[in-house]
């Protein structure tokens, strides 16, 4: 492996300053399984609302596959401008109460994962980081009408116990955040991760309530006051749009009702602690959770159960739209933006592009 220390450039003045030592570090990478565009929203909210300065820059040319996720640039009449190079950076921020913390974010590296995680570990040790907290998101068969679920994992029982009680065992495709957590834990660094559960039918669109949950859990773990007001307001508007679309389709109402029933049945006997409580039940592993969700969504059982539900709904409401049994399209996404259509023919928004933030 090439020398990890040559993979980043560290600001010499900040590196020599005691002001960046002993801080908590939060992290999030865009590109892998970013259901609801959670990390992108978290990143934008922090950069737009909090004071910050650059601590370290990673050499993206060695880490990013440009042909897999092509950067954006602007063409103005007869020339090019505004090239948006991919970035992976470490910044120092100040929270709502002026407390400093570090934020590592950018594209998930395509190459040299072990070298990248070794480089991050060297920074964490050199800056005497007291805790690393990171976040990502996955699609889940859960309704948007229930509280956002979050699964925590890591080596700090006081920060993860009682968040969830589901503990499957499975192998899944890894993300760089998973490997980073593993290497940090092996090195004895305190680390906690959070996987936000996004309703699977909203996973391709920006879903602000999920980003609010991510900021709340990161803030609770790292003892920071992070901004959520704008995202909360945006979330209320998105939920209004979704409610209107759901109300306009009996098929979609049926799907959401089934998800609500399953959610309530599973969670009815599960006690979860508040973010302000230190101890409760043990919690599951995010990798295992993601594997179980992906397996369910890809299973014939999920398709058969949904089709049976929609057929039953049509039988209860004969003549609606003059349709027969529900088709596979009846479980299409309900998304807050764009010109696609809901099941039953109603207009619905489609999925916004990722605007270059893969």
GROMACS .gro file of C-alpha atoms in nm:
model
  358
    1UNK     CA    1   0.000   0.000   0.000
    2UNK     CA    2   0.123   0.350  -0.085
    3UNK     CA    3   0.196   0.584   0.203
    4UNK     CA    4  -0.141   0.705   0.343
    5UNK     CA    5   0.017   1.030   0.462
    6UNK     CA    6   0.071   1.141   0.101
    7UNK     CA    7  -0.302   1.108   0.023
    8UNK     CA    8  -0.402   1.438   0.186
    9UNK     CA    9  -0.278   1.792   0.236
   10UNK     CA   10  -0.315   1.934   0.586
   11UNK     CA   11  -0.335   2.306   0.658
   12UNK     CA   12  -0.003   2.366   0.840
   13UNK     CA   13  -0.132   2.645   1.065
   14UNK     CA   14  -0.437   2.453   1.178
   15UNK     CA   15  -0.235   2.133   1.214
   16UNK     CA   16  -0.004   2.312   1.459
   17UNK     CA   17  -0.291   2.470   1.652
   18UNK     CA   18  -0.427   2.322   1.972
   19UNK     CA   19  -0.772   2.449   1.868
   20UNK     CA   20  -0.830   2.153   1.633
   21UNK     CA   21  -0.717   1.885   1.880
   22UNK     CA   22  -0.942   1.675   2.096
   23UNK     CA   23  -1.256   1.755   1.892
   24UNK     CA   24  -1.540   1.525   1.791
   25UNK     CA   25  -1.561   1.433   1.424
   26UNK     CA   26  -1.878   1.363   1.225
   27UNK     CA   27  -1.869   1.213   0.876
   28UNK     CA   28  -2.087   1.125   0.579
   29UNK     CA   29  -2.007   1.023   0.222
   30UNK     CA   30  -2.224   1.060  -0.086
   31UNK     CA   31  -2.252   0.797  -0.353
   32UNK     CA   32  -2.351   0.466  -0.194
   33UNK     CA   33  -2.707   0.382  -0.094
   34UNK     CA   34  -2.790   0.741  -0.011
   35UNK     CA   35  -3.163   0.685   0.026
   36UNK     CA   36  -3.354   1.011   0.055
   37UNK     CA   37  -3.033   1.207  -0.028
   38UNK     CA   38  -2.973   1.221   0.348
   39UNK     CA   39  -2.598   1.285   0.353
   40UNK     CA   40  -2.622   1.546   0.078
   41UNK     CA   41  -2.887   1.735   0.275
   42UNK     CA   42  -2.688   1.712   0.597
   43UNK     CA   43  -2.377   1.840   0.421
   44UNK     CA   44  -2.559   2.131   0.256
   45UNK     CA   45  -2.731   2.228   0.580
   46UNK     CA   46  -2.405   2.243   0.774
   47UNK     CA   47  -2.215   2.437   0.507
   48UNK     CA   48  -2.496   2.688   0.459
   49UNK     CA   49  -2.561   2.756   0.826
   50UNK     CA   50  -2.241   2.711   1.026
   51UNK     CA   51  -1.905   2.885   1.028
   52UNK     CA   52  -1.630   2.660   0.897
   53UNK     CA   53  -1.273   2.645   0.767
   54UNK     CA   54  -1.076   2.385   0.572
   55UNK     CA   55  -0.842   2.156   0.765
   56UNK     CA   56  -0.739   1.890   0.514
   57UNK     CA   57  -0.800   1.801   0.147
   58UNK     CA   58  -0.772   1.450   0.006
   59UNK     CA   59  -0.629   1.381  -0.341
   60UNK     CA   60  -0.953   1.298  -0.523
   61UNK     CA   61  -0.763   1.219  -0.845
   62UNK     CA   62  -0.635   0.904  -0.678
   63UNK     CA   63  -0.966   0.808  -0.522
   64UNK     CA   64  -1.246   0.886  -0.771
   65UNK     CA   65  -1.348   0.701  -1.089
   66UNK     CA   66  -1.433   0.998  -1.312
   67UNK     CA   67  -1.590   0.781  -1.582
   68UNK     CA   68  -1.828   0.624  -1.332
   69UNK     CA   69  -1.939   0.957  -1.183
   70UNK     CA   70  -1.849   1.231  -1.425
   71UNK     CA   71  -1.793   1.579  -1.278
   72UNK     CA   72  -2.005   1.873  -1.393
   73UNK     CA   73  -1.897   2.187  -1.575
   74UNK     CA   74  -2.081   2.475  -1.741
   75UNK     CA   75  -2.080   2.571  -2.111
   76UNK     CA   76  -2.147   2.944  -2.166
   77UNK     CA   77  -2.214   3.031  -2.535
   78UNK     CA   78  -1.864   2.952  -2.668
   79UNK     CA   79  -1.651   2.843  -2.372
   80UNK     CA   80  -1.642   2.618  -2.067
   81UNK     CA   81  -1.636   2.739  -1.710
   82UNK     CA   82  -1.731   2.638  -1.359
   83UNK     CA   83  -1.571   2.295  -1.342
   84UNK     CA   84  -1.696   2.118  -1.027
   85UNK     CA   85  -1.413   1.888  -0.926
   86UNK     CA   86  -1.498   1.606  -0.684
   87UNK     CA   87  -1.384   1.679  -0.331
   88UNK     CA   88  -1.319   1.486  -0.013
   89UNK     CA   89  -1.237   1.728   0.266
   90UNK     CA   90  -1.206   1.770   0.640
   91UNK     CA   91  -1.344   2.096   0.781
   92UNK     CA   92  -1.363   2.251   1.124
   93UNK     CA   93  -1.712   2.377   1.207
   94UNK     CA   94  -1.872   2.560   1.497
   95UNK     CA   95  -2.213   2.441   1.611
   96UNK     CA   96  -2.510   2.655   1.722
   97UNK     CA   97  -2.346   2.721   2.059
   98UNK     CA   98  -2.003   2.792   1.915
   99UNK     CA   99  -1.858   2.451   1.998
  100UNK     CA  100  -1.595   2.338   1.744
  101UNK     CA  101  -1.611   2.000   1.572
  102UNK     CA  102  -1.470   1.834   1.260
  103UNK     CA  103  -1.669   1.725   0.955
  104UNK     CA  104  -1.534   1.477   0.698
  105UNK     CA  105  -1.741   1.460   0.380
  106UNK     CA  106  -1.735   1.423   0.004
  107UNK     CA  107  -1.768   1.152  -0.259
  108UNK     CA  108  -1.723   0.798  -0.139
  109UNK     CA  109  -1.383   0.689  -0.277
  110UNK     CA  110  -1.394   0.440  -0.564
  111UNK     CA  111  -1.032   0.331  -0.521
  112UNK     CA  112  -0.774   0.268  -0.245
  113UNK     CA  113  -1.015   0.213   0.042
  114UNK     CA  114  -0.754   0.071   0.278
  115UNK     CA  115  -0.518   0.359   0.206
  116UNK     CA  116  -0.799   0.611   0.251
  117UNK     CA  117  -0.913   0.465   0.585
  118UNK     CA  118  -0.550   0.452   0.700
  119UNK     CA  119  -0.514   0.819   0.607
  120UNK     CA  120  -0.829   0.911   0.801
  121UNK     CA  121  -0.710   0.707   1.099
  122UNK     CA  122  -0.376   0.892   1.094
  123UNK     CA  123  -0.560   1.225   1.097
  124UNK     CA  124  -0.789   1.110   1.378
  125UNK     CA  125  -0.489   1.007   1.587
  126UNK     CA  126  -0.278   1.313   1.501
  127UNK     CA  127  -0.565   1.547   1.594
  128UNK     CA  128  -0.656   1.341   1.902
  129UNK     CA  129  -1.020   1.310   1.790
  130UNK     CA  130  -1.233   1.211   2.088
  131UNK     CA  131  -1.522   1.049   1.895
  132UNK     CA  132  -1.612   0.971   1.535
  133UNK     CA  133  -1.985   0.968   1.448
  134UNK     CA  134  -2.099   0.899   1.092
  135UNK     CA  135  -2.427   0.856   0.907
  136UNK     CA  136  -2.573   0.695   0.596
  137UNK     CA  137  -2.922   0.587   0.487
  138UNK     CA  138  -3.100   0.289   0.334
  139UNK     CA  139  -3.447   0.223   0.188
  140UNK     CA  140  -3.684   0.039   0.423
  141UNK     CA  141  -4.038  -0.102   0.383
  142UNK     CA  142  -4.173   0.152   0.634
  143UNK     CA  143  -4.446   0.417   0.601
  144UNK     CA  144  -4.375   0.789   0.584
  145UNK     CA  145  -4.650   0.843   0.843
  146UNK     CA  146  -4.443   0.698   1.127
  147UNK     CA  147  -4.132   0.832   1.305
  148UNK     CA  148  -3.806   0.795   1.115
  149UNK     CA  149  -3.618   0.489   1.234
  150UNK     CA  150  -3.244   0.492   1.296
  151UNK     CA  151  -3.014   0.200   1.373
  152UNK     CA  152  -2.691   0.270   1.559
  153UNK     CA  153  -2.373   0.060   1.566
  154UNK     CA  154  -2.018   0.094   1.688
  155UNK     CA  155  -1.811   0.044   2.002
  156UNK     CA  156  -1.983   0.289   2.237
  157UNK     CA  157  -2.265   0.099   2.412
  158UNK     CA  158  -2.379   0.413   2.593
  159UNK     CA  159  -2.450   0.579   2.255
  160UNK     CA  160  -2.606   0.284   2.072
  161UNK     CA  161  -2.801   0.073   2.321
  162UNK     CA  162  -3.177   0.104   2.301
  163UNK     CA  163  -3.195   0.260   1.954
  164UNK     CA  164  -3.315  -0.064   1.796
  165UNK     CA  165  -3.363  -0.427   1.894
  166UNK     CA  166  -3.341  -0.611   1.560
  167UNK     CA  167  -3.018  -0.814   1.535
  168UNK     CA  168  -3.000  -1.025   1.220
  169UNK     CA  169  -2.677  -1.176   1.090
  170UNK     CA  170  -2.598  -1.127   0.721
  171UNK     CA  171  -2.331  -1.034   0.469
  172UNK     CA  172  -2.383  -0.719   0.264
  173UNK     CA  173  -2.198  -0.500   0.017
  174UNK     CA  174  -1.971  -0.268   0.210
  175UNK     CA  175  -1.943   0.110   0.194
  176UNK     CA  176  -1.626   0.298   0.281
  177UNK     CA  177  -1.795   0.422   0.600
  178UNK     CA  178  -1.835   0.062   0.716
  179UNK     CA  179  -1.466  -0.012   0.657
  180UNK     CA  180  -1.367   0.313   0.825
  181UNK     CA  181  -1.573   0.227   1.133
  182UNK     CA  182  -1.414  -0.120   1.144
  183UNK     CA  183  -1.058   0.016   1.121
  184UNK     CA  184  -1.123   0.289   1.377
  185UNK     CA  185  -1.269   0.039   1.619
  186UNK     CA  186  -0.973  -0.195   1.571
  187UNK     CA  187  -0.744   0.097   1.656
  188UNK     CA  188  -0.935   0.168   1.976
  189UNK     CA  189  -1.099   0.491   1.856
  190UNK     CA  190  -1.450   0.561   1.986
  191UNK     CA  191  -1.686   0.537   1.688
  192UNK     CA  192  -2.061   0.522   1.636
  193UNK     CA  193  -2.254   0.497   1.310
  194UNK     CA  194  -2.617   0.569   1.226
  195UNK     CA  195  -2.821   0.426   0.941
  196UNK     CA  196  -3.139   0.623   0.872
  197UNK     CA  197  -3.444   0.426   0.755
  198UNK     CA  198  -3.607   0.597   0.455
  199UNK     CA  199  -3.945   0.475   0.319
  200UNK     CA  200  -3.847   0.274   0.013
  201UNK     CA  201  -4.101   0.449  -0.210
  202UNK     CA  202  -3.934   0.785  -0.131
  203UNK     CA  203  -3.572   0.673  -0.142
  204UNK     CA  204  -3.488   0.830  -0.481
  205UNK     CA  205  -3.608   1.178  -0.384
  206UNK     CA  206  -3.488   1.425  -0.124
  207UNK     CA  207  -3.672   1.341   0.198
  208UNK     CA  208  -3.597   1.617   0.453
  209UNK     CA  209  -3.744   1.438   0.760
  210UNK     CA  210  -3.476   1.170   0.721
  211UNK     CA  211  -3.203   1.436   0.710
  212UNK     CA  212  -3.349   1.593   1.026
  213UNK     CA  213  -3.325   1.256   1.199
  214UNK     CA  214  -2.963   1.219   1.085
  215UNK     CA  215  -2.869   1.559   1.227
  216UNK     CA  216  -3.048   1.485   1.553
  217UNK     CA  217  -2.867   1.156   1.606
  218UNK     CA  218  -2.530   1.295   1.504
  219UNK     CA  219  -2.584   1.588   1.738
  220UNK     CA  220  -2.688   1.365   2.026
  221UNK     CA  221  -2.390   1.132   1.981
  222UNK     CA  222  -2.134   1.412   1.948
  223UNK     CA  223  -2.305   1.648   2.195
  224UNK     CA  224  -2.353   1.918   1.930
  225UNK     CA  225  -2.631   2.163   1.840
  226UNK     CA  226  -2.681   2.116   1.466
  227UNK     CA  227  -2.923   2.319   1.247
  228UNK     CA  228  -3.253   2.156   1.149
  229UNK     CA  229  -3.507   2.440   1.121
  230UNK     CA  230  -3.498   2.480   0.743
  231UNK     CA  231  -3.513   2.106   0.685
  232UNK     CA  232  -3.807   2.072   0.923
  233UNK     CA  233  -4.000   2.334   0.728
  234UNK     CA  234  -3.910   2.169   0.397
  235UNK     CA  235  -4.017   1.836   0.541
  236UNK     CA  236  -4.361   1.969   0.629
  237UNK     CA  237  -4.410   2.087   0.271
  238UNK     CA  238  -4.294   1.755   0.127
  239UNK     CA  239  -4.524   1.561   0.360
  240UNK     CA  240  -4.819   1.774   0.247
  241UNK     CA  241  -4.744   1.688  -0.116
  242UNK     CA  242  -4.712   1.320  -0.035
  243UNK     CA  243  -5.038   1.322   0.160
  244UNK     CA  244  -5.220   1.476  -0.135
  245UNK     CA  245  -5.085   1.212  -0.371
  246UNK     CA  246  -5.168   0.928  -0.134
  247UNK     CA  247  -5.522   1.058  -0.080
  248UNK     CA  248  -5.574   1.066  -0.456
  249UNK     CA  249  -5.507   0.693  -0.503
  250UNK     CA  250  -5.684   0.405  -0.332
  251UNK     CA  251  -5.406   0.170  -0.435
  252UNK     CA  252  -5.136   0.380  -0.275
  253UNK     CA  253  -5.347   0.426   0.038
  254UNK     CA  254  -5.372   0.050   0.062
  255UNK     CA  255  -4.997   0.002   0.034
  256UNK     CA  256  -4.928   0.268   0.296
  257UNK     CA  257  -5.192   0.120   0.528
  258UNK     CA  258  -5.027  -0.221   0.503
  259UNK     CA  259  -4.687  -0.074   0.583
  260UNK     CA  260  -4.838   0.109   0.881
  261UNK     CA  261  -4.993  -0.212   1.010
  262UNK     CA  262  -4.665  -0.403   0.982
  263UNK     CA  263  -4.471  -0.115   1.140
  264UNK     CA  264  -4.711  -0.091   1.435
  265UNK     CA  265  -4.716  -0.467   1.486
  266UNK     CA  266  -4.338  -0.491   1.491
  267UNK     CA  267  -4.281  -0.182   1.706
  268UNK     CA  268  -4.570  -0.230   1.946
  269UNK     CA  269  -4.368  -0.446   2.184
  270UNK     CA  270  -4.032  -0.277   2.122
  271UNK     CA  271  -3.910  -0.022   2.375
  272UNK     CA  272  -3.664   0.231   2.240
  273UNK     CA  273  -3.491   0.496   2.442
  274UNK     CA  274  -3.494   0.867   2.382
  275UNK     CA  275  -3.179   1.035   2.254
  276UNK     CA  276  -3.149   1.185   2.600
  277UNK     CA  277  -3.145   0.846   2.774
  278UNK     CA  278  -2.812   0.672   2.825
  279UNK     CA  279  -2.903   0.306   2.863
  280UNK     CA  280  -3.171   0.067   2.735
  281UNK     CA  281  -3.195  -0.233   2.504
  282UNK     CA  282  -2.916  -0.356   2.281
  283UNK     CA  283  -2.915  -0.242   1.924
  284UNK     CA  284  -2.875  -0.407   1.587
  285UNK     CA  285  -2.608  -0.372   1.325
  286UNK     CA  286  -2.662  -0.139   1.028
  287UNK     CA  287  -2.497  -0.370   0.777
  288UNK     CA  288  -2.724  -0.655   0.881
  289UNK     CA  289  -3.026  -0.427   0.870
  290UNK     CA  290  -2.945  -0.315   0.516
  291UNK     CA  291  -2.906  -0.674   0.399
  292UNK     CA  292  -3.242  -0.775   0.542
  293UNK     CA  293  -3.416  -0.480   0.380
  294UNK     CA  294  -3.261  -0.544   0.038
  295UNK     CA  295  -3.351  -0.913   0.065
  296UNK     CA  296  -3.712  -0.828   0.148
  297UNK     CA  297  -3.753  -0.575  -0.133
  298UNK     CA  298  -3.610  -0.823  -0.384
  299UNK     CA  299  -3.811  -1.120  -0.259
  300UNK     CA  300  -4.111  -1.271  -0.440
  301UNK     CA  301  -4.296  -1.253  -0.108
  302UNK     CA  302  -4.290  -0.872  -0.107
  303UNK     CA  303  -4.423  -0.857  -0.464
  304UNK     CA  304  -4.689  -1.120  -0.403
  305UNK     CA  305  -4.813  -0.961  -0.080
  306UNK     CA  306  -4.839  -0.618  -0.240
  307UNK     CA  307  -5.018  -0.754  -0.547
  308UNK     CA  308  -5.263  -0.944  -0.327
  309UNK     CA  309  -5.330  -0.630  -0.126
  310UNK     CA  310  -5.399  -0.419  -0.433
  311UNK     CA  311  -5.622  -0.684  -0.591
  312UNK     CA  312  -5.823  -0.692  -0.271
  313UNK     CA  313  -5.849  -0.314  -0.271
  314UNK     CA  314  -5.983  -0.313  -0.627
  315UNK     CA  315  -6.238  -0.581  -0.539
  316UNK     CA  316  -6.363  -0.366  -0.253
  317UNK     CA  317  -6.399  -0.067  -0.484
  318UNK     CA  318  -6.531  -0.213  -0.810
  319UNK     CA  319  -6.536   0.018  -1.109
  320UNK     CA  320  -6.270   0.254  -0.980
  321UNK     CA  321  -6.098   0.388  -1.290
  322UNK     CA  322  -6.246   0.089  -1.475
  323UNK     CA  323  -5.941  -0.119  -1.382
  324UNK     CA  324  -5.901  -0.484  -1.304
  325UNK     CA  325  -5.640  -0.637  -1.074
  326UNK     CA  326  -5.346  -0.421  -0.978
  327UNK     CA  327  -5.031  -0.436  -1.185
  328UNK     CA  328  -4.666  -0.439  -1.078
  329UNK     CA  329  -4.665  -0.061  -1.124
  330UNK     CA  330  -4.897  -0.014  -0.828
  331UNK     CA  331  -4.606   0.001  -0.587
  332UNK     CA  332  -4.424   0.276  -0.773
  333UNK     CA  333  -4.251   0.544  -0.576
  334UNK     CA  334  -4.445   0.832  -0.430
  335UNK     CA  335  -4.203   1.119  -0.473
  336UNK     CA  336  -4.236   1.489  -0.409
  337UNK     CA  337  -4.103   1.631  -0.734
  338UNK     CA  338  -4.128   1.567  -1.109
  339UNK     CA  339  -4.381   1.476  -1.380
  340UNK     CA  340  -4.427   1.099  -1.333
  341UNK     CA  341  -4.760   0.935  -1.249
  342UNK     CA  342  -4.898   0.756  -0.949
  343UNK     CA  343  -5.072   0.418  -0.969
  344UNK     CA  344  -5.424   0.464  -1.102
  345UNK     CA  345  -5.313   0.732  -1.348
  346UNK     CA  346  -5.282   1.028  -1.111
  347UNK     CA  347  -5.007   1.279  -1.183
  348UNK     CA  348  -4.718   1.261  -0.943
  349UNK     CA  349  -4.378   1.421  -0.919
  350UNK     CA  350  -4.075   1.229  -1.022
  351UNK     CA  351  -3.725   1.195  -0.884
  352UNK     CA  352  -3.488   1.486  -0.896
  353UNK     CA  353  -3.142   1.423  -1.031
  354UNK     CA  354  -2.854   1.406  -0.790
  355UNK     CA  355  -2.710   1.727  -0.933
  356UNK     CA  356  -2.367   1.575  -0.956
  357UNK     CA  357  -2.369   1.467  -0.589
  358UNK     CA  358  -2.364   1.094  -0.648
   0.00000   0.00000   0.00000
